[in-house]
mmCIF file of C-alpha atoms and ligand atoms in Angstrom:
data_model
loop_
_atom_site.group_PDB
_atom_site.id
_atom_site.type_symbol
_atom_site.label_atom_id
_atom_site.label_comp_id
_atom_site.label_asym_id
_atom_site.label_seq_id
_atom_site.Cartn_x
_atom_site.Cartn_y
_atom_site.Cartn_z
ATOM 1 C CA MET A 291 -6.102 23.339 -5.038
ATOM 2 C CA HIS A 292 -8.975 21.153 -3.886
ATOM 3 C CA THR A 293 -6.886 18.465 -2.289
ATOM 4 C CA ASN A 294 -9.580 17.539 0.178
ATOM 5 C CA SER A 295 -12.345 16.994 -2.363
ATOM 6 C CA LEU A 296 -9.958 15.160 -4.682
ATOM 7 C CA TYR A 297 -9.013 12.947 -1.752
ATOM 8 C CA GLN A 298 -12.664 12.165 -1.016
ATOM 9 C CA GLU A 299 -13.387 11.523 -4.678
ATOM 10 C CA VAL A 300 -10.469 9.112 -4.976
ATOM 11 C CA ILE A 301 -11.431 7.256 -1.784
ATOM 12 C CA LEU A 302 -15.026 6.881 -2.993
ATOM 13 C CA ASP A 303 -13.998 5.776 -6.468
ATOM 14 C CA HIS A 304 -11.647 3.066 -5.216
ATOM 15 C CA ASN A 305 -14.228 1.801 -2.736
ATOM 16 C CA ARG A 306 -16.889 1.571 -5.411
ATOM 17 C CA LYS A 307 -14.534 -0.093 -7.856
ATOM 18 C CA PRO A 308 -11.533 -1.547 -6.035
ATOM 19 C CA ARG A 309 -8.788 -2.417 -8.522
ATOM 20 C CA ASN A 310 -7.157 -5.849 -8.452
ATOM 21 C CA TYR A 311 -9.580 -7.081 -5.805
ATOM 22 C CA GLY A 312 -9.455 -10.807 -5.083
ATOM 23 C CA LYS A 313 -6.904 -13.530 -4.690
ATOM 24 C CA LEU A 314 -4.392 -14.797 -7.231
ATOM 25 C CA ASP A 315 -4.524 -18.532 -7.937
ATOM 26 C CA HIS A 316 -0.843 -18.775 -8.782
ATOM 27 C CA ALA A 317 0.700 -16.386 -6.299
ATOM 28 C CA ASN A 318 4.222 -17.106 -5.154
ATOM 29 C CA HIS A 319 4.233 -14.419 -2.464
ATOM 30 C CA HIS A 320 1.557 -13.822 0.115
ATOM 31 C CA ALA A 321 1.048 -11.875 3.310
ATOM 32 C CA VAL A 322 -1.760 -11.034 5.684
ATOM 33 C CA GLY A 323 -1.868 -7.610 7.305
ATOM 34 C CA HIS A 324 -3.770 -6.550 10.374
ATOM 35 C CA ASN A 325 -4.339 -3.136 11.912
ATOM 36 C CA PRO A 326 -5.835 -3.802 15.377
ATOM 37 C CA LEU A 327 -6.422 -0.088 15.921
ATOM 38 C CA CYS A 328 -9.169 -0.006 13.290
ATOM 39 C CA GLY A 329 -9.838 -3.675 12.621
ATOM 40 C CA ASP A 330 -8.504 -3.628 9.055
ATOM 41 C CA ARG A 331 -7.483 -7.003 7.668
ATOM 42 C CA LEU A 332 -5.826 -7.435 4.304
ATOM 43 C CA ASP A 333 -4.753 -10.440 2.320
ATOM 44 C CA ILE A 334 -2.243 -9.694 -0.428
ATOM 45 C CA THR A 335 -1.170 -12.201 -3.050
ATOM 46 C CA LEU A 336 1.370 -11.467 -5.722
ATOM 47 C CA GLN A 337 3.274 -13.104 -8.491
ATOM 48 C CA LEU A 338 6.919 -12.149 -8.504
ATOM 49 C CA ASP A 339 8.988 -13.343 -11.466
ATOM 50 C CA ASN A 340 12.610 -12.328 -11.906
ATOM 51 C CA ASP A 341 12.118 -9.646 -9.275
ATOM 52 C CA GLN A 342 9.220 -8.109 -11.169
ATOM 53 C CA ILE A 343 5.645 -7.912 -9.849
ATOM 54 C CA ASN A 344 3.707 -9.428 -12.719
ATOM 55 C CA ASN A 345 0.423 -9.605 -10.870
ATOM 56 C CA ILE A 346 -0.997 -8.549 -7.531
ATOM 57 C CA ALA A 347 -4.353 -8.756 -5.794
ATOM 58 C CA PHE A 348 -5.793 -7.842 -2.431
ATOM 59 C CA GLN A 349 -8.885 -8.706 -0.460
ATOM 60 C CA GLY A 350 -10.088 -8.297 3.080
ATOM 61 C CA GLU A 351 -12.233 -6.407 5.500
ATOM 62 C CA SER A 352 -11.160 -2.833 5.906
ATOM 63 C CA CYS A 353 -12.276 0.752 6.219
ATOM 64 C CA ALA A 354 -12.570 3.018 3.183
ATOM 65 C CA ILE A 355 -9.141 4.607 3.605
ATOM 66 C CA CYS A 356 -7.386 1.263 3.852
ATOM 67 C CA LYS A 357 -9.286 -0.148 0.888
ATOM 68 C CA ALA A 358 -8.567 2.867 -1.316
ATOM 69 C CA SER A 359 -4.905 2.807 -0.346
ATOM 70 C CA ALA A 360 -4.695 -0.924 -1.149
ATOM 71 C CA SER A 361 -6.478 -0.486 -4.456
ATOM 72 C CA MET A 362 -4.211 2.384 -5.534
ATOM 73 C CA MET A 363 -1.155 0.522 -4.320
ATOM 74 C CA THR A 364 -1.869 -2.504 -6.507
ATOM 75 C CA THR A 365 -2.191 -0.353 -9.624
ATOM 76 C CA ALA A 366 0.962 1.577 -8.688
ATOM 77 C CA VAL A 367 3.218 -1.456 -8.209
ATOM 78 C CA LYS A 368 1.855 -3.837 -10.850
ATOM 79 C CA GLY A 369 4.575 -4.418 -13.442
ATOM 80 C CA LYS A 370 7.192 -2.731 -11.277
ATOM 81 C CA SER A 371 10.429 -4.259 -10.058
ATOM 82 C CA ARG A 372 10.768 -5.258 -6.434
ATOM 83 C CA ALA A 373 13.234 -2.393 -5.920
ATOM 84 C CA ASP A 374 10.843 0.175 -7.415
ATOM 85 C CA ALA A 375 8.029 -1.177 -5.240
ATOM 86 C CA GLU A 376 10.216 -0.870 -2.134
ATOM 87 C CA THR A 377 10.956 2.745 -3.099
ATOM 88 C CA LEU A 378 7.214 3.449 -3.312
ATOM 89 C CA ILE A 379 6.608 1.707 0.032
ATOM 90 C CA HIS A 380 9.245 3.906 1.622
ATOM 91 C CA GLU A 381 7.938 7.092 0.013
ATOM 92 C CA PHE A 382 4.328 6.337 0.919
ATOM 93 C CA ARG A 383 5.251 5.733 4.559
ATOM 94 C CA GLU A 384 7.111 9.040 4.609
ATOM 95 C CA LEU A 385 4.139 10.769 2.946
ATOM 96 C CA ALA A 386 1.559 9.368 5.367
ATOM 97 C CA THR A 387 3.648 10.272 8.387
ATOM 98 C CA GLY A 388 4.340 13.778 7.085
ATOM 99 C CA LYS A 389 8.070 13.265 6.577
ATOM 100 C CA LEU A 390 8.050 13.535 2.800
ATOM 101 C CA ASP A 391 8.543 16.912 1.168
ATOM 102 C CA ILE A 392 6.253 16.507 -1.849
ATOM 103 C CA SER A 393 7.787 19.547 -3.521
ATOM 104 C CA GLN A 394 10.888 17.369 -3.999
ATOM 105 C CA PRO A 395 11.062 14.660 -6.708
ATOM 106 C CA HIS A 396 9.247 11.458 -5.764
ATOM 107 C CA HIS A 397 7.490 8.568 -7.509
ATOM 108 C CA LEU A 398 4.089 8.647 -5.830
ATOM 109 C CA GLY A 399 2.082 10.343 -8.575
ATOM 110 C CA ARG A 400 -1.609 10.376 -7.665
ATOM 111 C CA LEU A 401 -0.898 8.692 -4.340
ATOM 112 C CA THR A 402 -0.096 12.169 -3.013
ATOM 113 C CA VAL A 403 -3.861 12.569 -2.437
ATOM 114 C CA PHE A 404 -3.038 10.787 0.829
ATOM 115 C CA SER A 405 -0.760 13.619 1.959
ATOM 116 C CA GLY A 406 -3.489 15.018 4.241
ATOM 117 C CA ILE A 407 -3.617 11.769 6.208
ATOM 118 C CA ARG A 408 -0.723 12.945 8.386
ATOM 119 C CA ASP A 409 -3.217 15.271 10.095
ATOM 120 C CA LEU A 410 -5.398 12.282 11.033
ATOM 121 C CA PRO A 411 -3.118 10.235 13.300
ATOM 122 C CA THR A 412 -5.695 7.502 13.881
ATOM 123 C CA ARG A 413 -6.014 6.897 10.125
ATOM 124 C CA VAL A 414 -2.317 6.878 9.251
ATOM 125 C CA LYS A 415 -2.085 3.165 10.018
ATOM 126 C CA CYS A 416 -5.142 2.462 7.869
ATOM 127 C CA ALA A 417 -3.426 4.076 4.883
ATOM 128 C CA ILE A 418 -0.060 2.436 5.551
ATOM 129 C CA LEU A 419 -1.308 -1.119 6.223
ATOM 130 C CA PRO A 420 -1.495 -2.188 2.538
ATOM 131 C CA TRP A 421 2.089 -0.990 1.968
ATOM 132 C CA HIS A 422 3.274 -2.662 5.138
ATOM 133 C CA THR A 423 1.620 -5.888 3.982
ATOM 134 C CA LEU A 424 3.096 -5.557 0.485
ATOM 135 C CA HIS A 425 6.532 -5.217 2.032
ATOM 136 C CA ALA A 426 5.902 -8.384 4.034
ATOM 137 C CA ALA A 427 4.668 -10.225 0.928
ATOM 138 C CA LEU A 428 7.698 -9.163 -1.119
ATOM 139 C CA ASN A 429 9.897 -10.509 1.631
ATOM 140 C CA SER A 430 7.745 -13.615 2.051
ATOM 141 C CA ILE A 431 6.730 -12.979 5.600
ATOM 142 C CA ALA A 432 3.482 -14.715 6.399
ATOM 143 C CA SER A 433 1.829 -11.898 8.307
ATOM 144 C CA ALA A 434 2.275 -8.208 8.961
ATOM 145 C CA SER A 435 0.874 -6.014 11.658
ATOM 146 C CA THR A 436 1.017 -2.281 12.114
ATOM 147 C CA GLU A 437 1.741 -3.112 15.747
ATOM 148 C CA SER A 438 5.007 -4.793 14.884
ATOM 149 C CA THR A 439 8.352 -3.087 15.248
ATOM 150 C CA GLU A 440 9.615 -0.619 12.674
ATOM 151 C CA SER A 441 12.656 -2.713 11.895
ATOM 152 C CA ALA A 442 12.624 -3.993 8.353
ATOM 153 C CA PRO A 443 12.925 -7.722 7.784
ATOM 154 C CA PRO A 444 16.124 -8.912 6.139
ATOM 155 C CA MET A 445 16.106 -8.360 2.406
ATOM 156 C CA ALA A 446 16.528 -11.293 0.076
ATOM 157 C CA ASP A 447 20.066 -11.289 -1.250
ATOM 158 C CA ASN A 448 20.312 -11.921 -4.952
ATOM 159 C CA ALA A 449 24.091 -12.094 -5.011
HETATM 160 ZN ZN1 ZN B 543 -8.881 1.448 8.905
#
């Protein structure tokens, strides 16, 4: 296994060619994320129709890890339901903080290249910020910060 070189290759690739980079003109959900520890700032716009993410884009000023994580996140959740996206958000957080047992079934696919991030405590927040911001956008919270509390905002009730 060459997890480390694969990780570096993926980070480089997504920084050279970030996927879904920009801002959607017709977004109905939006959130801004900020990681004061590193200075990462992300702006995520998405189009949610019938609880499905039909389109998503991100832009901002961030380090390579944050940018690669954001780029991979957009490709992973595009076309997915809100519930599936929330599952990925949860699993990615667990992965980045070393709580996820990747030998057990999960939905992260190639995102597991970030599994080594748990050994770099100062970069964990860089990797998590896009997911944190996506969560905020899905729940229509104007801004997210990795400094905020861990408590999840109230979920929209479709009943
Ligand atoms: Zn960063």
